[in-house]
PDB file of C-alpha atoms in Angstrom:
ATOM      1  CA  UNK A   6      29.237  -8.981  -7.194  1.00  0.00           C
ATOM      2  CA  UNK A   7      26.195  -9.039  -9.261  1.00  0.00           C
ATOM      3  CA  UNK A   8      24.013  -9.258  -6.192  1.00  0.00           C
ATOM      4  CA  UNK A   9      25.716  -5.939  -4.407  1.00  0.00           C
ATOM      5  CA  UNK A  10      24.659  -4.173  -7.276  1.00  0.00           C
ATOM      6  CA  UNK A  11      21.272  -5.612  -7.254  1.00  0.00           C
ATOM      7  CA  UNK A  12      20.803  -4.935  -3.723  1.00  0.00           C
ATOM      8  CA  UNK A  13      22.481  -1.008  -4.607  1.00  0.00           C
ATOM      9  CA  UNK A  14      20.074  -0.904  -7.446  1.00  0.00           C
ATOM     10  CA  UNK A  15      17.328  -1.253  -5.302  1.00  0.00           C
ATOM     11  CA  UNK A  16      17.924   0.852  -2.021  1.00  0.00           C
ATOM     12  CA  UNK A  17      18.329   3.700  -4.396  1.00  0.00           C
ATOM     13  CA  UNK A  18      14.939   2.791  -6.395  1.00  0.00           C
ATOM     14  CA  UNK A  19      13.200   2.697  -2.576  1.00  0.00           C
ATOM     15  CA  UNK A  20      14.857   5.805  -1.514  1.00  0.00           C
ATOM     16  CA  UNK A  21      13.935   7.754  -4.746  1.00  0.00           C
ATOM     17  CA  UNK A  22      12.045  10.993  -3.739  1.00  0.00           C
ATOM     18  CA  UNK A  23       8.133  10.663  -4.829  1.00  0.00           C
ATOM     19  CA  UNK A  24       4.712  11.997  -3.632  1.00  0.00           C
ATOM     20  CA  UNK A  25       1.502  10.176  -3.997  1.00  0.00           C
ATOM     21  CA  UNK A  26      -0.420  12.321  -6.650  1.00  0.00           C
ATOM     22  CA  UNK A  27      -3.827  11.219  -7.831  1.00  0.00           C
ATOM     23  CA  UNK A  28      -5.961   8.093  -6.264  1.00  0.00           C
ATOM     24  CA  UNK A  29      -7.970   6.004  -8.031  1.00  0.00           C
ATOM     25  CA  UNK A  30     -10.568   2.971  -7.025  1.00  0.00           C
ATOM     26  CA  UNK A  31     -11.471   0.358  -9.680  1.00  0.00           C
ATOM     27  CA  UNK A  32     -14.386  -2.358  -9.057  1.00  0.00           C
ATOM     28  CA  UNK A  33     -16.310  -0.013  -6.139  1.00  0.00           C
ATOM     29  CA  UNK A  34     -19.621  -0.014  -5.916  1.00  0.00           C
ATOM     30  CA  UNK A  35     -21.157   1.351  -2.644  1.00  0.00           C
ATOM     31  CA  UNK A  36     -17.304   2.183  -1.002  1.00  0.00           C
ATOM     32  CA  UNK A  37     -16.579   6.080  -1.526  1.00  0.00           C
ATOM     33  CA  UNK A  38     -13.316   6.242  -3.568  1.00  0.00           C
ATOM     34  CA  UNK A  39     -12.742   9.734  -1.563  1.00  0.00           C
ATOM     35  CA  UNK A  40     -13.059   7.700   1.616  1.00  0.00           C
ATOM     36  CA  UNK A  41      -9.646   5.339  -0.148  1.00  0.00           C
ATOM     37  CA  UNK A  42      -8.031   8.141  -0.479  1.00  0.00           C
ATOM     38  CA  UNK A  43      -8.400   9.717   2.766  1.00  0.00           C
ATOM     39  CA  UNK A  44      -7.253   6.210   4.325  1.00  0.00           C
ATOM     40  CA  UNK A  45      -4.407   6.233   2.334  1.00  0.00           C
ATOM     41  CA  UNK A  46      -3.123   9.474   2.912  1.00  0.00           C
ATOM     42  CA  UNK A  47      -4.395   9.507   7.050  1.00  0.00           C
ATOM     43  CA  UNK A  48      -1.338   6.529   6.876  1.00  0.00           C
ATOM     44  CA  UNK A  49       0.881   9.010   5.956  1.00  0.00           C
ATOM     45  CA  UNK A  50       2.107   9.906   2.262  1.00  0.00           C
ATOM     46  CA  UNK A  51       5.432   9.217   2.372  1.00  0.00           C
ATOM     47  CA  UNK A  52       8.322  11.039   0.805  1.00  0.00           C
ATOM     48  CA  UNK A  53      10.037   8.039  -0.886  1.00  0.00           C
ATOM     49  CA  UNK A  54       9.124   5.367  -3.384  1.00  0.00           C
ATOM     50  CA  UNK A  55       9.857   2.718  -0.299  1.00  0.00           C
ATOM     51  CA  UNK A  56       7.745   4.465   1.921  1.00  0.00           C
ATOM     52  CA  UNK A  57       5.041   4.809  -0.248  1.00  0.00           C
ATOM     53  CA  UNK A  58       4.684   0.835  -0.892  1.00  0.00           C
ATOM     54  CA  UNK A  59       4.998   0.368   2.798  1.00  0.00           C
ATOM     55  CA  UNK A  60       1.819   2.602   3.626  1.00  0.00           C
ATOM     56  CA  UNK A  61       0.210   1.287   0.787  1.00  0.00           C
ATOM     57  CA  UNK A  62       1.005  -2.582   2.094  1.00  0.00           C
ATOM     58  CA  UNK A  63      -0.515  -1.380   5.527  1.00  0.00           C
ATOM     59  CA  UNK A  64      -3.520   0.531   4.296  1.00  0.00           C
ATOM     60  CA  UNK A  65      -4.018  -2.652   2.103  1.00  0.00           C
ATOM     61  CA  UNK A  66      -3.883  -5.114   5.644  1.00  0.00           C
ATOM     62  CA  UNK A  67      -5.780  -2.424   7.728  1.00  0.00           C
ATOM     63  CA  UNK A  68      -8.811  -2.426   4.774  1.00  0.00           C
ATOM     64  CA  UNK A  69      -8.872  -6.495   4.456  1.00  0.00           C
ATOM     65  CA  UNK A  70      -9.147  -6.831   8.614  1.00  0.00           C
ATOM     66  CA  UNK A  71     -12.730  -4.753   7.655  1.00  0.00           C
ATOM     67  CA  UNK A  72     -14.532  -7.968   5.963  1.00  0.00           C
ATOM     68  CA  UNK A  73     -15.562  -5.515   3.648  1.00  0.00           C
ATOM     69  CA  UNK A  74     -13.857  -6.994   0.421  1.00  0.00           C
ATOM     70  CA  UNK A  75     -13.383 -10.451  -1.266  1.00  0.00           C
ATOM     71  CA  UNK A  76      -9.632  -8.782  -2.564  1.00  0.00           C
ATOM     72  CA  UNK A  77      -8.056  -5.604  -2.170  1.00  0.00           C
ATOM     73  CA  UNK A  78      -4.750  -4.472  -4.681  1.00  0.00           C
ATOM     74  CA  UNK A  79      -3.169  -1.646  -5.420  1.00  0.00           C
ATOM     75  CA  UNK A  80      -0.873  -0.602  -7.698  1.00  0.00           C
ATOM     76  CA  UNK A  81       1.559   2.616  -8.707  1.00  0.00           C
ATOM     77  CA  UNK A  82       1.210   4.483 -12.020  1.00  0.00           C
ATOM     78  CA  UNK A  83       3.057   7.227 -13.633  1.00  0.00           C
ATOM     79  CA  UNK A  84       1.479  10.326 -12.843  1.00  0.00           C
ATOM     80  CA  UNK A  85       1.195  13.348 -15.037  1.00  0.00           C
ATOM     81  CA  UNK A  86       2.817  15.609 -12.598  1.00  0.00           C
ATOM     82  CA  UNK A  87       6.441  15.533 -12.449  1.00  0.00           C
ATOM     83  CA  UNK A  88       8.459  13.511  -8.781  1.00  0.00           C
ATOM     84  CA  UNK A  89       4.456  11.594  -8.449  1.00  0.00           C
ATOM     85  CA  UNK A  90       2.820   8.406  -9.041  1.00  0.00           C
ATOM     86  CA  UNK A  91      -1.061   7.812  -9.042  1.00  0.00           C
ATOM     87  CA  UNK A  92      -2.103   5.199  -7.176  1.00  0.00           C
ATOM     88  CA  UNK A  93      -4.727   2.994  -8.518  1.00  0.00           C
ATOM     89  CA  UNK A  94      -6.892   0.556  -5.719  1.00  0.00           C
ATOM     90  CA  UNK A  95      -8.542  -2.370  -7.260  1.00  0.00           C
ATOM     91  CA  UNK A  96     -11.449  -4.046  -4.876  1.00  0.00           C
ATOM     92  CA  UNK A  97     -13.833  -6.223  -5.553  1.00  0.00           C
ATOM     93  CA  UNK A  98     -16.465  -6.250  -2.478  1.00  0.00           C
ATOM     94  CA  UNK A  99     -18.262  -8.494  -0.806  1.00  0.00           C
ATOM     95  CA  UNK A 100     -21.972  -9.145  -0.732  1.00  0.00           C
ATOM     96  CA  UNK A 101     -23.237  -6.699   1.420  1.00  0.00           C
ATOM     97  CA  UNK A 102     -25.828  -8.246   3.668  1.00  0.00           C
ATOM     98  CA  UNK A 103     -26.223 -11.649   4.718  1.00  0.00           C
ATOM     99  CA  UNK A 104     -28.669 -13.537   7.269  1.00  0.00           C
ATOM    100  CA  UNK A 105     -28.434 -16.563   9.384  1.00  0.00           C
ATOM    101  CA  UNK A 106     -31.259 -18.236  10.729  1.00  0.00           C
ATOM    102  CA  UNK A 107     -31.137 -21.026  12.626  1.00  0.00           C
ATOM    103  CA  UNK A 108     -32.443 -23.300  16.337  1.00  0.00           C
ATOM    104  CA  UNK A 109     -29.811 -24.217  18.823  1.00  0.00           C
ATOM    105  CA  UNK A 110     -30.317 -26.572  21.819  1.00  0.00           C
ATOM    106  CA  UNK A 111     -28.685 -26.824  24.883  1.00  0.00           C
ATOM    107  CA  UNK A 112     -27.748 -24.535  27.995  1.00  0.00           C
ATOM    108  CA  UNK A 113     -28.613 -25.920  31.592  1.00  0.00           C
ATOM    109  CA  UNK A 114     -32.100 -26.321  31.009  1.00  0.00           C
ATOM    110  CA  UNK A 115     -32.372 -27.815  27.379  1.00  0.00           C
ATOM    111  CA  UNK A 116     -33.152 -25.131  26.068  1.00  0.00           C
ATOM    112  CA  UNK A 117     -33.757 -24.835  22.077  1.00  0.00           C
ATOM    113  CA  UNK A 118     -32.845 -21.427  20.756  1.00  0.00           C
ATOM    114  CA  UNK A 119     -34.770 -19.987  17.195  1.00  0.00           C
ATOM    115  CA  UNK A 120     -32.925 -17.009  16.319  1.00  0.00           C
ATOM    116  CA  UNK A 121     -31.072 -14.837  13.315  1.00  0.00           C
ATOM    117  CA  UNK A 122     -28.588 -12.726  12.828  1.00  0.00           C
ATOM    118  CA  UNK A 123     -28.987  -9.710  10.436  1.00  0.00           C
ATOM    119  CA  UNK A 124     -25.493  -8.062   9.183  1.00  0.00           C
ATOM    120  CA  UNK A 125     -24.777  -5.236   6.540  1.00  0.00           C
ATOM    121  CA  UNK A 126     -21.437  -4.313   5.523  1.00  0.00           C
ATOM    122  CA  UNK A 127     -20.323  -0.639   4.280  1.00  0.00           C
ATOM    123  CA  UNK A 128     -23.155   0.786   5.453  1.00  0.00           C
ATOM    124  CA  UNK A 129     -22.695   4.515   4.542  1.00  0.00           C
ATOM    125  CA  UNK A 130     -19.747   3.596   1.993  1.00  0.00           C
ATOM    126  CA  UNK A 131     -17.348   4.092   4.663  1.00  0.00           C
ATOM    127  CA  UNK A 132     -16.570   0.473   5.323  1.00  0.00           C
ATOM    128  CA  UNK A 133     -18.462   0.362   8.754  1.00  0.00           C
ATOM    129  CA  UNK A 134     -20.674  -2.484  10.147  1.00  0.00           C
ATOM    130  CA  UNK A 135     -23.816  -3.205  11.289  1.00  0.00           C
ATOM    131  CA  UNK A 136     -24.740  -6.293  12.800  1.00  0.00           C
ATOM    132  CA  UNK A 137     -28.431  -7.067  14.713  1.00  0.00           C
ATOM    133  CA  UNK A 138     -29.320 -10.619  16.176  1.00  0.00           C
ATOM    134  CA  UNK A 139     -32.278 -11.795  18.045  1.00  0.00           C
ATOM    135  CA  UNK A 140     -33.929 -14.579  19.302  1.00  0.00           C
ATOM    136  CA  UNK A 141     -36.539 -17.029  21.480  1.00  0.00           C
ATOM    137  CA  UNK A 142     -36.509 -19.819  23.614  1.00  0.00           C
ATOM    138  CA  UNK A 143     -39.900 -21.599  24.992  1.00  0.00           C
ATOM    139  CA  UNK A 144     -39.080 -24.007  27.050  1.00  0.00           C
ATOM    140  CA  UNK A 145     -41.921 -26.315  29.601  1.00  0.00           C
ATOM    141  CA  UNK A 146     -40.539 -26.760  33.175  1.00  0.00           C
ATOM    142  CA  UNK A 147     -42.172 -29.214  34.733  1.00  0.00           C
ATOM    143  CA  UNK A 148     -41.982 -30.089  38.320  1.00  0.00           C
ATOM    144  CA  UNK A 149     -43.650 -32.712  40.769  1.00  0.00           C
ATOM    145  CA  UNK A 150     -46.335 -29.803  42.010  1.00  0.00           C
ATOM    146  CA  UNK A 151     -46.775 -27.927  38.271  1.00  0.00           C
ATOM    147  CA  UNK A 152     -46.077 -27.096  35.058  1.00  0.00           C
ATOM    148  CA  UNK A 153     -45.309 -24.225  33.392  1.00  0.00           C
ATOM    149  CA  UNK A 154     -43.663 -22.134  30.976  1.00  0.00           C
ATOM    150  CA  UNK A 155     -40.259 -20.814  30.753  1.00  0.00           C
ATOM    151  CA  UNK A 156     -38.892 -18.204  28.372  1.00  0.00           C
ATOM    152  CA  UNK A 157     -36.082 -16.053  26.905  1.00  0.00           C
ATOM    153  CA  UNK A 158     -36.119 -13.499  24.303  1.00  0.00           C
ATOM    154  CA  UNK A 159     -33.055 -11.278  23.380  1.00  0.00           C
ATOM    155  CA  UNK A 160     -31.929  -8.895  21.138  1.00  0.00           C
ATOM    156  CA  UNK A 161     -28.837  -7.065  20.341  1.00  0.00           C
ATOM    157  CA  UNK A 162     -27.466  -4.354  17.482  1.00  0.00           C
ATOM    158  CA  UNK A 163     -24.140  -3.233  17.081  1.00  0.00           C
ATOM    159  CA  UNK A 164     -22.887  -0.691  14.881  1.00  0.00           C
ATOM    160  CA  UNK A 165     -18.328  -0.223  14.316  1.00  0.00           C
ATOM    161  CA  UNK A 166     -17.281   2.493  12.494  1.00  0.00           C
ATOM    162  CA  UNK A 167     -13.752   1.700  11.469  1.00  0.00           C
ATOM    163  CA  UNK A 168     -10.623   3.770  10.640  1.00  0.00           C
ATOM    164  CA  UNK A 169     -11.642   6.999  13.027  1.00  0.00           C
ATOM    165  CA  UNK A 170      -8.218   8.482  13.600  1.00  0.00           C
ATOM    166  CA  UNK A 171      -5.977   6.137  12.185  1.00  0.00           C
ATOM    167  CA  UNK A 172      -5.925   2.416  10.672  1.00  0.00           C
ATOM    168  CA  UNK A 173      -5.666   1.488  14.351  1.00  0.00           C
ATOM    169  CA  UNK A 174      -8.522   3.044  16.014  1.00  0.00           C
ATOM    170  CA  UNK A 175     -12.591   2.333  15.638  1.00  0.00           C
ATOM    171  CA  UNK A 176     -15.688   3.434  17.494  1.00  0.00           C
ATOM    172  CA  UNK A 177     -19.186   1.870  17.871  1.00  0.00           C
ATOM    173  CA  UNK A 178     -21.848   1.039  19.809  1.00  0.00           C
ATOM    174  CA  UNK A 179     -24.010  -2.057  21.025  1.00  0.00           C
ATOM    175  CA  UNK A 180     -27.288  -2.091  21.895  1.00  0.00           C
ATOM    176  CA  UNK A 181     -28.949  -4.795  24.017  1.00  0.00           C
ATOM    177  CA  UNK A 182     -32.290  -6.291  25.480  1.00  0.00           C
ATOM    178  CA  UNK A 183     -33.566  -9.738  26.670  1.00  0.00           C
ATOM    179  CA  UNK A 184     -36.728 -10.743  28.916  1.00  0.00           C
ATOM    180  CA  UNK A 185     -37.024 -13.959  30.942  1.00  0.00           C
ATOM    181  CA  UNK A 186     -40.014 -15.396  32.435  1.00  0.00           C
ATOM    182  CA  UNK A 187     -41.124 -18.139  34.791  1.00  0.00           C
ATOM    183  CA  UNK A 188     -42.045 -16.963  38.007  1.00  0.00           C
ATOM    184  CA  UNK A 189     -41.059 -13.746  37.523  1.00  0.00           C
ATOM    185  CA  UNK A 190     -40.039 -11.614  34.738  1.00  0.00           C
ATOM    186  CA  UNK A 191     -36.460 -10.434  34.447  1.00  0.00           C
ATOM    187  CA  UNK A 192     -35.937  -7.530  32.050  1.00  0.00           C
ATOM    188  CA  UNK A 193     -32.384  -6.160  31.100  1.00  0.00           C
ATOM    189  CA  UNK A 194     -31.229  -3.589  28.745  1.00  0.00           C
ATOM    190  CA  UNK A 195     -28.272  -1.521  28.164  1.00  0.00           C
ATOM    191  CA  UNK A 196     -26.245   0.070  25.774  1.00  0.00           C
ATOM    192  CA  UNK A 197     -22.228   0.530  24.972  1.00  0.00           C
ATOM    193  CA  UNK A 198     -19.517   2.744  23.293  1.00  0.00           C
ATOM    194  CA  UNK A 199     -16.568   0.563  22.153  1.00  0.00           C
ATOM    195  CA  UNK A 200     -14.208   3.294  21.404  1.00  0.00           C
ATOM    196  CA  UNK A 201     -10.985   1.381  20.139  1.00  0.00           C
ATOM    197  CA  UNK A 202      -7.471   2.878  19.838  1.00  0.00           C
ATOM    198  CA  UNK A 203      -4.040   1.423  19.317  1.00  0.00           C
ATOM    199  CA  UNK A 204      -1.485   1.145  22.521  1.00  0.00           C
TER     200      UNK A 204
END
């Protein structure tokens, strides 16, 4: 008995009417709290108290998937404005660049690799990404008749901006280059437009 009326208790406490009134972010430093805020509501305000925690529970999931933050929580407040609650985000981010450097051997030839990676996060304050890597690798091919040189250099830059008409959808681009030479030089480049939307 006592659990029908703890389960009645709280169907009516989820399907209370309430709005989302003001937003709040706590613990940002380069992320635009109006940029939150625009997440939260592009998820859809809700009508009820229920629906409201289950946008915010998504939002939360959508904003973590960025690698943007070390934790993400939110929580509900009593807002000043009658049928509302303020809704308060507390982040803390992560650093926001980082570099790898590093050799790698291997591939058909024995090659060894030297190369980095550059990547920034929240570039703009609007949790995007940009991410550049390049590298070298010198390697001597010798044969019964000569000797000589082989060599590969590449380099690449990719840029995602998340969240562009819903927590589903994304666009970027990727930039790209390498040169190889032995006998002959073989130059590529190109470029892409990842456009990303939900199915």
């Amino acid at each position: 008995m006592e659990e029908e009326i703890t389960e009645s208790l709280l169907e009516k406490a989820l399907g209370a009417d309430l709005q989302i009134g003001a937003v709040q972010v706590l613990g940002s430093k380069r992320t635009r709290p109006d940029f939150l805020e625009w997440i939260l509501r592009l998820s859809g305000e809700g009508d009820t108290f229920g629906s409201i925690l289950e946008n915010l529970t998504e939002v939360i999931e959508a904003v973590k998937e960025t690698d943007t933050f070390e934790s993400v929580e939110a929580f509900l407040e009593e807002s000043e404005e009658q049928g509302k609650a303020d809704v308060v985000f507390s982040v803390e981010e992560k650093q926001r660049t980082s570099i790898t450097l590093g050799t790698e051997s291997g591939g058909s030839f024995g090659d060894t690799t030297v190369g980095g990676s550059f990547h920034i996060r929240n570039v703009f304050g609007c949790l995007e990404t940009l991410r550049a890597n390049a590298g070298a690798s010198p390697t001597s091919v010798t044969s019964s008749a000569s000797s000589s040189m082989r060599s590969k250099n590449y380099f690449g830059l990719e840029f995602t901006k998340p969240f562009l008409f819903d927590l589903a959808s994304s666009l970027g681009f990727r930039l790209y280059s390498s040169e190889e030479k032995l006998s002959y030089t073989l130059d590529k480049y190109g470029a892409d437009v990842i456009l990303s939307l939900p199915l």
